[in-house]
Coordinates of C-alpha atoms and ligand atoms in Angstrom, one line a residue:
Chain A
X263 CA -10.7 23.1 -12.9
X264 CA -13.1 20.4 -11.8
X265 CA -10.8 19.5 -8.8
X266 CA -11.2 22.9 -7.3
X267 CA -14.9 22.9 -7.4
X268 CA -15.2 19.7 -5.6
X269 CA -12.8 20.7 -2.9
X270 CA -14.7 21.0 0.3
X271 CA -15.0 24.5 1.7
X272 CA -12.6 25.3 4.5
X273 CA -14.5 25.3 7.8
X274 CA -12.2 26.1 10.7
X275 CA -9.9 29.0 11.1
X276 CA -7.2 26.6 12.2
X277 CA -7.7 24.8 8.9
X278 CA -7.2 27.9 6.8
X279 CA -4.1 28.8 8.8
X280 CA -2.7 25.4 8.2
X281 CA -3.6 25.5 4.6
X282 CA -1.6 28.8 4.1
X283 CA 1.2 27.1 5.9
X284 CA 1.0 24.2 3.5
X285 CA 1.3 26.7 0.6
X286 CA 4.2 28.6 2.4
X287 CA 6.1 25.4 3.1
X288 CA 5.7 24.3 -0.5
X289 CA 8.8 26.4 -1.1
X290 CA 11.8 24.2 -0.3
X291 CA 13.9 27.2 1.0
X292 CA 11.2 28.2 3.5
X293 CA 10.7 24.7 4.5
X294 CA 14.3 23.9 5.3
X295 CA 14.8 27.3 7.0
X296 CA 11.9 26.6 9.2
X297 CA 13.0 23.2 10.0
X298 CA 16.5 24.4 10.9
X299 CA 15.1 27.2 13.0
X300 CA 12.8 24.7 14.9
X301 CA 15.6 22.2 15.5
X302 CA 17.9 25.0 16.5
X303 CA 15.5 26.2 19.0
X304 CA 14.8 22.7 20.4
X305 CA 18.6 22.1 20.5
X306 CA 19.2 25.1 22.8
X307 CA 16.1 24.9 24.8
X308 CA 17.7 22.8 27.6
X309 CA 20.1 25.7 28.4
X310 CA 17.3 28.2 28.6
X311 CA 14.7 26.2 30.5
X312 CA 14.0 24.7 33.8
X313 CA 14.2 20.9 34.6
X314 CA 10.4 20.8 34.7
X315 CA 10.1 22.1 31.1
X316 CA 12.8 19.7 29.9
X317 CA 10.9 16.9 31.5
X318 CA 7.7 17.7 29.7
X319 CA 9.5 18.1 26.4
X320 CA 11.3 14.8 26.9
X321 CA 7.9 13.3 27.5
X322 CA 6.7 14.9 24.3
X323 CA 9.5 13.5 22.2
X324 CA 8.9 10.1 23.8
X325 CA 5.2 10.4 22.8
X326 CA 6.2 11.3 19.2
X327 CA 8.3 8.1 18.9
X328 CA 5.6 5.9 20.4
X329 CA 2.7 7.5 18.5
X330 CA 4.4 7.5 15.2
X331 CA 4.9 3.7 15.7
X332 CA 1.3 3.3 16.5
X333 CA 0.5 5.5 13.5
X334 CA 2.2 3.0 11.2
X335 CA -0.2 0.4 12.4
X336 CA -3.4 2.4 12.7
X337 CA -2.8 5.2 10.3
X338 CA -0.8 3.6 7.6
X339 CA -2.2 0.0 7.6
X340 CA -5.6 0.9 9.1
X341 CA -5.4 -1.7 11.9
X342 CA -7.1 -0.8 15.1
X343 CA -4.6 -1.6 17.8
X344 CA -5.8 -1.2 21.4
X345 CA -2.9 -2.9 23.3
X346 CA 0.0 -0.8 22.1
X347 CA 1.4 -0.2 25.6
X348 CA 2.1 -3.9 25.7
X349 CA 4.8 -3.5 23.0
X350 CA 6.2 -0.6 24.8
X351 CA 6.3 -2.9 27.8
X352 CA 8.0 -5.7 25.9
X353 CA 10.8 -3.3 25.1
X354 CA 11.1 -1.7 28.6
X355 CA 11.2 -5.1 30.2
X356 CA 13.6 -6.6 27.8
X357 CA 16.0 -3.9 28.6
X358 CA 15.1 -3.8 32.2
X359 CA 15.7 -7.5 32.8
X360 CA 18.8 -7.7 30.9
X361 CA 20.3 -4.7 32.4
X362 CA 19.2 -5.0 36.0
X363 CA 19.5 -8.8 36.3
X364 CA 22.4 -9.6 34.1
X365 CA 24.3 -6.3 33.9
X366 CA 24.2 -6.2 30.2
X367 CA 25.1 -2.9 28.6
X368 CA 22.0 -0.8 27.5
X369 CA 22.9 -0.6 23.8
X370 CA 23.3 -4.4 23.6
X371 CA 19.8 -4.8 24.9
X372 CA 18.3 -2.7 22.2
X373 CA 18.5 -5.3 19.3
X374 CA 16.9 -7.9 21.8
X375 CA 14.2 -5.5 22.6
X376 CA 13.4 -5.1 18.9
X377 CA 13.6 -8.9 18.3
X378 CA 11.3 -9.4 21.3
X379 CA 8.8 -7.0 19.8
X380 CA 8.9 -8.5 16.5
X381 CA 8.3 -12.0 18.0
X382 CA 5.5 -10.7 20.0
X383 CA 4.1 -8.9 16.9
X384 CA 4.3 -12.1 14.8
X385 CA 2.7 -14.1 17.6
X386 CA -0.4 -12.0 17.8
X387 CA -0.4 -10.6 14.3
X388 CA 0.0 -13.9 12.3
X389 CA -3.2 -15.6 13.5
X390 CA -5.3 -12.4 13.6
X391 CA -4.2 -10.1 10.7
X392 CA -6.1 -12.3 8.2
X393 CA -9.3 -11.5 10.0
X394 CA -11.3 -8.3 9.7
X395 CA -10.6 -5.3 11.8
X396 CA -12.8 -5.8 14.8
X397 CA -11.2 -9.1 15.7
X398 CA -7.8 -7.5 15.9
X399 CA -9.0 -4.8 18.2
X400 CA -10.3 -7.3 20.6
X401 CA -7.2 -9.5 20.4
X402 CA -4.9 -6.6 20.9
X403 CA -6.9 -5.3 23.8
X404 CA -6.7 -8.8 25.3
X405 CA -3.0 -9.0 24.6
X406 CA -2.4 -5.7 26.3
X407 CA -3.9 -6.9 29.5
X408 CA -2.4 -10.4 29.3
X409 CA 1.0 -8.9 29.0
X410 CA 0.5 -6.6 32.0
X411 CA -0.8 -9.4 34.1
X412 CA 2.0 -11.7 33.1
X413 CA 4.6 -9.1 34.0
X414 CA 2.9 -8.6 37.2
X415 CA 3.1 -12.2 38.2
X416 CA 6.3 -13.4 37.0
X417 CA 9.5 -13.4 39.2
X418 CA 11.9 -12.4 36.6
X419 CA 10.0 -9.2 35.9
X420 CA 9.9 -8.3 39.6
X421 CA 6.1 -8.9 40.0
X422 CA 4.0 -5.9 41.1
X423 CA 7.0 -4.1 42.4
X424 CA 8.8 -4.1 39.1
X425 CA 12.5 -3.8 38.4
X426 CA 15.0 -1.4 40.0
X427 CA 18.6 -0.7 39.2
X428 CA 18.4 -0.5 35.4
X429 CA 21.8 0.9 34.3
X430 CA 22.2 4.2 32.6
X431 CA 23.4 4.1 29.0
X432 CA 26.8 5.5 28.3
X433 CA 27.0 7.5 25.1
X434 CA 30.4 8.4 23.8
X435 CA 31.8 8.3 27.2
X436 CA 29.1 10.2 28.9
X437 CA 26.8 8.4 31.3
X438 CA 23.3 9.6 30.5
X439 CA 22.0 10.5 33.9
X440 CA 20.6 14.1 33.6
X441 CA 17.3 15.2 32.2
X442 CA 19.0 17.2 29.6
X443 CA 20.8 14.0 28.4
X444 CA 17.5 12.2 28.0
X445 CA 16.0 15.4 26.4
X446 CA 18.7 15.1 23.6
X447 CA 18.4 11.3 23.4
X448 CA 14.6 11.3 22.9
X449 CA 14.9 14.4 20.6
X450 CA 17.2 12.3 18.4
X451 CA 14.8 9.4 18.6
X452 CA 11.8 11.5 17.6
X453 CA 13.7 12.9 14.7
X454 CA 14.5 9.4 13.6
X455 CA 10.9 8.3 14.0
X456 CA 9.8 11.1 11.8
X457 CA 12.4 10.4 9.2
X458 CA 11.6 6.7 9.1
X459 CA 7.9 7.4 9.0
X460 CA 8.3 9.8 6.0
X461 CA 10.5 7.3 4.1
X462 CA 8.0 4.5 4.7
X463 CA 5.1 6.6 3.7
X464 CA 6.6 7.6 0.3
X465 CA 7.6 4.2 -0.8
X466 CA 6.3 1.0 -2.3
X467 CA 5.5 -0.3 1.2
X468 CA 3.7 2.8 2.2
X469 CA 1.6 2.9 -1.0
X470 CA 0.8 -0.8 -0.3
X471 CA -0.7 0.0 3.0
X472 CA -2.7 2.8 1.4
X473 CA -4.1 0.6 -1.3
X474 CA -5.2 -1.9 1.3
X475 CA -6.8 0.7 3.4
X476 CA -8.7 2.0 0.4
X477 CA -9.8 -1.3 -1.0
X478 CA -8.5 -4.6 0.3
X479 CA -9.8 -6.7 -2.6
X480 CA -8.6 -4.4 -5.4
X481 CA -5.2 -4.3 -3.7
X482 CA -5.1 -8.2 -3.6
X483 CA -6.2 -8.3 -7.2
X484 CA -3.3 -5.9 -8.0
X485 CA -0.9 -8.4 -6.6
X486 CA -0.4 -7.1 -3.1
X487 CA -0.1 -9.7 -0.3
X488 CA -2.5 -8.1 2.1
X489 CA -1.6 -10.2 5.1
X490 CA 2.1 -9.8 4.7
X491 CA 1.9 -6.1 4.2
X492 CA -0.2 -5.8 7.3
X493 CA 2.2 -8.0 9.2
X494 CA 5.0 -5.7 8.3
X495 CA 3.1 -2.6 9.6
X496 CA 2.4 -4.5 12.7
X497 CA 6.1 -5.5 13.3
X498 CA 7.6 -2.2 12.4
X499 CA 5.1 -0.2 14.4
X500 CA 5.7 -2.6 17.4
X501 CA 9.5 -2.1 17.1
X502 CA 9.1 1.7 17.5
X503 CA 7.2 1.1 20.7
X504 CA 9.8 -1.4 21.9
X505 CA 12.7 0.9 21.2
X506 CA 10.9 3.8 23.1
X507 CA 10.2 1.3 25.9
X508 CA 14.0 0.4 26.2
X509 CA 14.8 4.1 26.4
X510 CA 12.1 4.7 28.8
X511 CA 13.4 2.0 31.1
X512 CA 16.9 3.5 31.0
X513 CA 15.7 6.9 31.8
X514 CA 13.5 5.8 34.7
X515 CA 16.0 3.2 35.9
X516 CA 12.9 1.5 37.6
X517 CA 9.8 0.2 35.9
X518 CA 6.7 -1.4 37.1
X519 CA 3.5 -2.9 35.6
X520 CA 1.7 0.3 36.3
X521 CA 3.5 2.1 33.5
X522 CA 1.9 -0.1 31.0
X523 CA -1.8 0.0 31.7
X524 CA -4.6 0.1 29.2
X525 CA -5.0 3.8 29.8
X526 CA -1.6 4.4 28.3
X527 CA -2.7 2.6 25.1
X528 CA -5.6 4.8 25.2
X529 CA -3.6 8.0 25.5
X530 CA -1.3 7.0 22.6
X531 CA -4.3 6.2 20.5
X532 CA -5.9 9.5 21.5
X533 CA -2.8 11.4 20.3
X534 CA -2.9 9.6 16.9
X535 CA -6.6 9.9 16.2
X536 CA -6.9 13.6 17.5
X537 CA -4.1 14.8 15.3
X538 CA -4.9 12.8 12.3
X539 CA -4.3 9.2 11.5
X540 CA -1.6 8.6 8.8
X541 CA -0.4 12.2 8.8
X542 CA 2.9 12.8 10.4
X543 CA 2.5 16.4 11.4
X544 CA -1.0 15.5 12.6
X545 CA 0.4 12.8 14.9
X546 CA 3.0 15.3 16.3
X547 CA 0.3 17.8 16.8
X548 CA -1.8 15.1 18.6
X549 CA 1.2 14.4 20.9
X550 CA 1.6 18.1 21.7
X551 CA -2.1 18.3 22.7
X552 CA -2.1 15.1 24.7
X553 CA 1.2 15.9 26.5
X554 CA 0.9 19.7 27.0
X555 CA -2.8 20.1 27.9
X556 CA -2.5 18.3 31.2
X557 CA 0.5 20.5 32.1
X558 CA -1.3 23.8 31.6
X559 CA -2.7 23.8 35.1
X560 CA -3.3 21.3 37.9
X561 CA -7.0 21.5 37.6
X562 CA -7.0 20.8 33.9
X563 CA -4.6 17.9 34.6
X564 CA -7.2 16.4 36.8
X565 CA -9.8 16.5 34.2
X566 CA -7.6 15.6 31.3
X567 CA -9.4 12.4 30.5
X568 CA -12.7 14.2 30.5
X569 CA -11.3 16.8 28.3
X570 CA -9.8 14.3 25.9
X571 CA -12.9 12.3 25.8
X572 CA -14.9 15.4 24.8
X573 CA -12.3 16.3 22.2
X574 CA -12.4 12.9 20.7
X575 CA -16.1 12.9 20.5
X576 CA -16.1 16.2 18.7
X577 CA -13.3 15.0 16.3
X578 CA -15.2 11.8 15.5
X579 CA -18.4 13.5 14.7
X580 CA -17.2 16.5 12.8
X581 CA -13.6 15.8 11.7
X582 CA -12.9 12.1 11.4
X583 CA -9.7 12.8 9.5
X584 CA -8.3 14.5 12.6
X585 CA -7.4 18.1 13.4
X586 CA -4.6 18.2 10.7
X587 CA -6.3 18.8 7.5
X588 CA -5.6 16.6 4.4
X589 CA -3.3 18.1 1.8
X590 CA -5.4 20.4 -0.1
X591 CA -3.9 20.1 -3.6
X592 CA -4.2 17.4 -6.1
X593 CA -0.5 17.3 -6.7
X594 CA 1.3 14.0 -6.7
X595 CA 4.2 13.5 -4.3
X596 CA 7.1 14.4 -6.5
Chain B
X220 CA -1.0 -26.2 -24.6
X221 CA -3.8 -23.7 -23.8
X222 CA -2.8 -20.7 -21.7
X223 CA -5.8 -21.3 -19.4
X224 CA -7.7 -24.5 -19.0
X225 CA -10.8 -24.8 -16.9
X226 CA -12.1 -28.3 -16.3
X227 CA -15.4 -29.1 -14.7
X228 CA -15.4 -25.9 -12.6
X229 CA -18.3 -25.9 -10.1
X230 CA -19.2 -23.2 -7.6
X231 CA -22.0 -23.6 -5.2
X232 CA -23.5 -21.2 -2.7
X233 CA -25.5 -23.3 -0.5
X234 CA -28.2 -24.7 -2.7
X235 CA -27.5 -22.4 -5.5
X236 CA -25.1 -23.7 -8.2
X237 CA -23.6 -20.5 -9.8
X238 CA -21.2 -22.3 -11.9
X239 CA -21.9 -25.8 -13.0
X240 CA -19.3 -28.2 -14.4
X241 CA -17.9 -25.6 -16.8
X242 CA -15.0 -26.5 -19.0
X243 CA -13.3 -24.2 -21.5
X244 CA -9.8 -23.4 -22.9
X245 CA -8.2 -20.1 -23.7
X246 CA -5.5 -20.3 -26.3
X247 CA -2.4 -18.1 -26.0
X248 CA -2.8 -14.9 -28.0
X249 CA -6.5 -15.1 -28.4
X250 CA -9.4 -12.9 -27.6
X251 CA -12.2 -14.9 -26.0
X252 CA -15.5 -13.8 -24.6
X253 CA -17.9 -15.2 -22.0
X254 CA -21.4 -14.1 -22.4
X255 CA -24.8 -15.1 -20.8
X256 CA -27.8 -13.4 -19.2
X257 CA -27.7 -11.5 -16.0
X258 CA -26.9 -13.7 -13.1
X259 CA -25.6 -16.6 -15.3
X260 CA -22.4 -16.9 -13.3
X261 CA -20.0 -15.1 -15.4
X262 CA -18.4 -12.9 -12.7
X263 CA -18.2 -16.0 -10.5
X264 CA -16.1 -17.6 -13.1
X265 CA -13.6 -14.8 -12.9
X266 CA -13.7 -14.8 -9.1
X267 CA -12.8 -18.4 -9.0
X268 CA -10.0 -17.9 -11.5
X269 CA -8.5 -14.9 -9.5
X270 CA -8.9 -16.7 -6.2
X271 CA -11.6 -14.5 -4.7
X272 CA -14.0 -17.5 -4.6
X273 CA -13.0 -21.0 -3.7
X274 CA -14.4 -23.4 -6.3
X275 CA -16.5 -26.4 -4.9
X276 CA -15.0 -28.6 -7.5
X277 CA -13.0 -28.8 -10.6
X278 CA -9.6 -27.7 -11.9
X279 CA -8.2 -24.6 -13.3
X280 CA -4.8 -24.7 -15.0
X281 CA -2.8 -21.5 -15.9
X282 CA 0.2 -22.4 -18.0
X283 CA -0.2 -25.8 -16.7
X284 CA -0.2 -24.8 -13.1
X285 CA -3.2 -25.3 -10.8
X286 CA -4.9 -22.1 -9.5
X287 CA -7.0 -24.0 -7.0
X288 CA -6.4 -22.7 -3.4
X289 CA -4.1 -20.0 -4.6
X290 CA -4.4 -16.5 -3.1
X291 CA -5.4 -13.6 -5.4
X292 CA -2.1 -11.8 -5.1
X293 CA -0.3 -14.8 -6.1
X294 CA -2.5 -15.5 -9.1
X295 CA -1.7 -11.9 -10.2
X296 CA 1.9 -12.5 -9.7
X297 CA 1.6 -15.6 -12.0
X298 CA 0.5 -13.4 -14.7
X299 CA -3.3 -13.1 -14.6
X300 CA -4.8 -9.6 -14.1
X301 CA -8.3 -8.6 -13.9
X302 CA -10.7 -5.6 -13.8
X303 CA -13.9 -5.3 -11.9
X304 CA -17.4 -5.2 -13.1
X305 CA -18.1 -2.3 -10.7
X306 CA -15.0 -0.1 -10.7
X307 CA -12.7 -0.8 -7.8
X308 CA -10.3 2.2 -8.0
X309 CA -8.3 3.5 -5.1
X310 CA -10.5 6.7 -5.1
X311 CA -8.5 9.0 -2.8
X312 CA -5.2 8.4 -4.6
X313 CA -3.9 9.9 -7.8
X314 CA -4.3 8.2 -11.1
X315 CA -0.5 7.5 -11.3
X316 CA -0.6 6.1 -7.8
X317 CA -3.4 3.8 -8.8
X318 CA -1.5 2.4 -11.7
X319 CA 1.7 2.1 -9.7
X320 CA -0.1 -0.5 -7.5
X321 CA 0.2 -2.9 -10.4
X322 CA 4.0 -2.8 -10.3
X323 CA 4.0 -3.9 -6.6
X324 CA 4.2 -7.7 -7.4
X325 CA 7.0 -7.0 -9.9
X326 CA 9.2 -5.2 -7.4
X327 CA 10.6 -5.9 -4.0
X328 CA 12.0 -3.0 -1.9
X329 CA 11.5 -3.7 1.8
X330 CA 12.0 -2.0 5.1
X331 CA 15.8 -1.4 5.2
X332 CA 16.3 -0.4 1.6
X333 CA 13.4 2.0 1.9
X334 CA 14.5 3.7 5.0
X335 CA 18.1 4.0 3.7
X336 CA 16.9 4.9 0.3
X337 CA 19.5 2.8 -1.5
X338 CA 20.4 3.2 -5.0
X339 CA 18.5 0.2 -5.9
X340 CA 15.4 1.4 -4.1
X341 CA 15.6 4.7 -6.0
X342 CA 16.0 3.0 -9.2
X343 CA 13.2 0.7 -8.5
X344 CA 10.9 3.6 -7.7
X345 CA 11.9 5.3 -10.9
X346 CA 11.2 2.1 -12.8
X347 CA 7.7 1.8 -11.1
X348 CA 6.9 5.3 -12.2
X349 CA 8.1 4.9 -15.8
X350 CA 6.3 1.6 -16.4
X351 CA 3.1 3.0 -14.8
X352 CA 3.4 6.3 -17.0
X353 CA 3.9 4.1 -20.0
X354 CA 0.8 2.1 -19.3
X355 CA -1.2 5.3 -18.8
X356 CA 0.1 6.6 -22.1
X357 CA -0.9 3.3 -23.7
X358 CA -4.6 3.7 -22.6
X359 CA -4.4 7.4 -23.4
X360 CA -4.8 9.3 -20.1
X361 CA -1.2 10.1 -19.3
X362 CA -2.2 13.8 -19.1
X363 CA -4.5 13.0 -16.1
X364 CA -1.8 11.2 -14.0
X365 CA -1.9 13.7 -11.1
X366 CA -5.6 13.9 -10.7
X367 CA -7.4 12.3 -7.9
X368 CA -9.0 9.1 -9.3
X369 CA -12.4 9.9 -8.0
X370 CA -12.4 13.2 -9.9
X371 CA -12.2 11.7 -13.3
X372 CA -15.2 11.1 -15.6
X373 CA -16.5 7.5 -15.6
X374 CA -14.9 6.5 -19.0
X375 CA -11.5 7.6 -17.8
X376 CA -11.9 5.8 -14.5
X377 CA -12.3 2.6 -16.6
X378 CA -9.1 3.4 -18.4
X379 CA -7.3 3.7 -15.1
X380 CA -8.4 0.2 -14.3
X381 CA -7.1 -1.1 -17.6
X382 CA -3.8 0.7 -17.1
X383 CA -3.5 -0.6 -13.5
X384 CA -4.2 -4.2 -14.8
X385 CA -1.6 -3.7 -17.5
X386 CA 1.0 -2.5 -15.0
X387 CA 0.9 -6.0 -13.4
X388 CA 2.5 -7.1 -16.6
X389 CA 0.0 -10.0 -17.2
X390 CA -0.1 -12.8 -19.7
X391 CA -3.8 -13.1 -19.5
X392 CA -6.2 -10.1 -18.9
X393 CA -9.7 -10.7 -17.5
X394 CA -12.1 -7.9 -18.3
X395 CA -15.4 -8.0 -16.6
X396 CA -17.9 -6.0 -18.7
X397 CA -15.3 -3.4 -19.7
X398 CA -17.8 -1.5 -22.0
X399 CA -20.6 -1.0 -19.3
X400 CA -21.4 2.6 -19.0
X401 CA -19.3 3.7 -21.9
X402 CA -20.7 5.7 -24.9
X403 CA -20.3 4.7 -28.6
X404 CA -17.1 6.6 -29.1
X405 CA -15.5 5.1 -26.0
X406 CA -16.6 1.7 -27.0
X407 CA -14.9 1.8 -30.4
X408 CA -11.8 3.1 -28.7
X409 CA -12.1 0.1 -26.3
X410 CA -12.2 -2.3 -29.2
X411 CA -9.1 -0.7 -30.7
X412 CA -7.4 -0.8 -27.4
X413 CA -8.1 -4.5 -26.9
X414 CA -6.6 -5.3 -30.2
X415 CA -3.5 -3.3 -29.4
X416 CA -3.3 -5.1 -26.1
X417 CA -3.3 -8.3 -27.8
X418 CA -1.2 -7.5 -30.8
X419 CA 1.3 -5.1 -29.4
X420 CA 1.7 -6.5 -25.8
X421 CA 1.0 -10.2 -26.6
X422 CA -1.5 -10.3 -23.9
X423 CA -4.3 -12.8 -24.1
X424 CA -7.8 -11.4 -23.4
X425 CA -10.8 -13.1 -21.7
X426 CA -13.7 -10.8 -21.4
X427 CA -17.2 -10.8 -20.1
X428 CA -19.5 -8.5 -22.0
X429 CA -23.1 -7.6 -22.3
X430 CA -22.9 -5.5 -25.5
X431 CA -23.2 -8.3 -28.1
X432 CA -22.2 -5.9 -31.0
X433 CA -18.8 -5.4 -29.2
X434 CA -18.3 -9.1 -28.4
X435 CA -19.0 -10.1 -32.0
X436 CA -16.5 -7.5 -33.3
X437 CA -13.7 -8.3 -30.9
X438 CA -13.5 -12.0 -30.1
X439 CA -12.7 -14.9 -32.3
X440 CA -14.6 -17.3 -30.1
X441 CA -17.4 -16.9 -27.7
X442 CA -18.5 -19.1 -24.8
X443 CA -22.2 -18.8 -23.6
X444 CA -23.3 -19.8 -20.2
X445 CA -26.8 -19.8 -18.6
X446 CA -27.4 -20.8 -15.0
X447 CA -23.7 -21.6 -14.7
X448 CA -23.8 -24.2 -17.5
X449 CA -22.1 -23.7 -20.8
X450 CA -24.7 -23.9 -23.5
X451 CA -22.7 -23.0 -26.6
X452 CA -19.3 -22.1 -28.0
X453 CA -18.1 -21.0 -31.2
X454 CA -17.7 -18.0 -33.5
X455 CA -20.0 -15.1 -33.3
X456 CA -22.1 -16.3 -36.1
X457 CA -22.4 -19.9 -34.8
X458 CA -23.4 -18.6 -31.4
X459 CA -25.9 -16.2 -32.7
X460 CA -27.7 -18.9 -34.7
X461 CA -27.7 -21.4 -31.8
X462 CA -31.3 -22.0 -30.8
X463 CA -30.2 -22.7 -27.2
X464 CA -28.6 -19.3 -27.0
X465 CA -31.5 -17.5 -28.5
X466 CA -33.8 -19.3 -26.0
X467 CA -31.6 -18.4 -23.1
X468 CA -31.6 -14.7 -24.0
X469 CA -35.3 -14.5 -25.2
X470 CA -36.5 -16.6 -22.3
X471 CA -34.8 -14.3 -19.9
X472 CA -36.3 -11.3 -21.5
X473 CA -39.8 -12.7 -21.3
X474 CA -39.4 -13.6 -17.6
X475 CA -38.2 -10.1 -17.0
X476 CA -41.1 -8.6 -18.8
X477 CA -43.6 -10.6 -17.0
X478 CA -41.9 -10.0 -13.6
Ligands
ADP200 N1 -21.0 -14.2 -2.8 C1 -22.1 -14.8 -3.3 N2 -22.9 -15.4 -2.4 C2 -24.1 -15.9 -2.8 N3 -24.5 -15.9 -4.1 C3 -23.7 -15.3 -5.0 C4 -22.5 -14.6 -4.6 N4 -21.9 -14.2 -5.7 C5 -22.7 -14.4 -6.7 N5 -23.8 -15.1 -6.4 C6 -24.9 -15.6 -7.2 O1 -24.3 -16.3 -8.2 C7 -25.2 -16.1 -9.4 C8 -24.2 -15.7 -10.5 O2 -23.7 -14.4 -10.3 P1 -22.7 -13.5 -11.2 O3 -21.6 -14.4 -11.5 O4 -22.4 -12.3 -10.6 O5 -23.5 -13.3 -12.4 P2 -23.2 -12.6 -13.8 O6 -23.2 -13.6 -14.9 O7 -24.3 -11.5 -14.0 O8 -21.8 -11.9 -13.6 C9 -26.1 -15.1 -9.1 O9 -27.4 -15.8 -8.9 C10 -25.7 -14.5 -7.8 O10 -26.8 -14.0 -7.0
MG201 MG1 -21.2 -10.0 -13.6

């Protein structure tokens, strides 16, 4: 058929591997078996591995949550966000302040963390989302820095030193104080983030974002409120970051402004863009690359920014859709 | 009361007056055409009606409600749908997904119902799909629903746009040069389709068209504009015999030839 002729030729070996994977996993039985196997492996991993490995894997799960949140903003809604670490900071500091200063239980701080992120998202999204993309990039970049500087200079946030003594969460009677606890906690969060991302993608809301990305005016003519849809993406994505930030604060028990620098926003962005904006497996792949490459060896770790910059350049030039290929078939999502 | 009433609509771009004190009425259940030489301001009229351009002056009433300063999505919600002169499909999406966009303003699932995939959300998704498929069936390309929009031949892409506009469940349909680029066979199907839209679906049609033959066949009343000014209105015959119209078209042609 005509579709097959127009399909671009497969270029990289990775792509053909992934395409055969696609076809393989079109089968529901295979798909669920693989998912169960992978989850099973990840579930028993802590009893098989060192603290160091668990630490890295926890960091990976954390990245998956944060980057899937950012992906809703960048990948789904097509908004370039350069200050995502700020939302992560809003969550971390909401929990940090409530927990260390007022002794409020971790779980009670979570809703406040989300509300704070929503308010912050509204505050910068509302005036800027009606503008074209470049403005948003600049405003979010500025917002990221302003947030960090504010945190650095307020008393309640502990200034440059930051906060210490953030309480450990208690989960069904267990105080979460070991790396394996947080491994499982972030594992659950990552699964949740993936789940929510999928549900949003295959929905009225997800389609609206896609229409807007494809053609803003046509989307408006079809009755889609472009500003509101974008604001939704902005708020939902920010909430992901805030929740991750709250758990981050609980895991570290101490946070400082240095955890929320521009470079963190860049790393999150890198993971999303490298793997493939808007594609959930792509984002996960991007997180794996960004988190694991620096751990391969100390030397590589030192030059990670150089390596990432180079990879990003290659990706931008030759594969703007990211490493993960687009779905090769024409089939509709059934 | 007329379904749509335009009073003294004026649109200026700096010194250029693209639409000049235009007044017209579209009666419920009618098919009306807007014609005029290239650059006469026809598309501008549509862009004002649908909220893409802000009129410099004048009033537009749709079912008695003013459209001035309303956003495009809200105007669509009120029941006015449009197609674009140059196709504006969501090219990287399937035909069905394209049409489903029209149902957006008639449905309302939000974050929590979506994530929890509640019964009502599932029912709504099914409803969106069914209505969209029905619209595709109506324009005759249901069999292509899973194709990527960009892979369709031009004539079929036009149909996707009509189906998409129909999916918004409009009362008034604005078609901007729907026959442009269609062959003879497709044009006659378009005429039949427009009659079905009006007769079966009770949707009023207001179209811009270049093909005079088609305009004469399909519309009971025609408005002619030139340089943004209405120079004539009436039946096909009245318009054709109007010396002003003849001059507008012939004059233009001479200019174009000499240019
Ligand atoms: N956004 C715009 N800015 C400036 N001039 C415009 C704009 N849109 C249309 N025009 C001008 O308005 C006039 C009418 O254009 P248009 O409505 O597209 O004509 P047509 O009758 O062929 O559809 C043209 O001279 C065109 O150049
Ligand atoms: Mg035009």
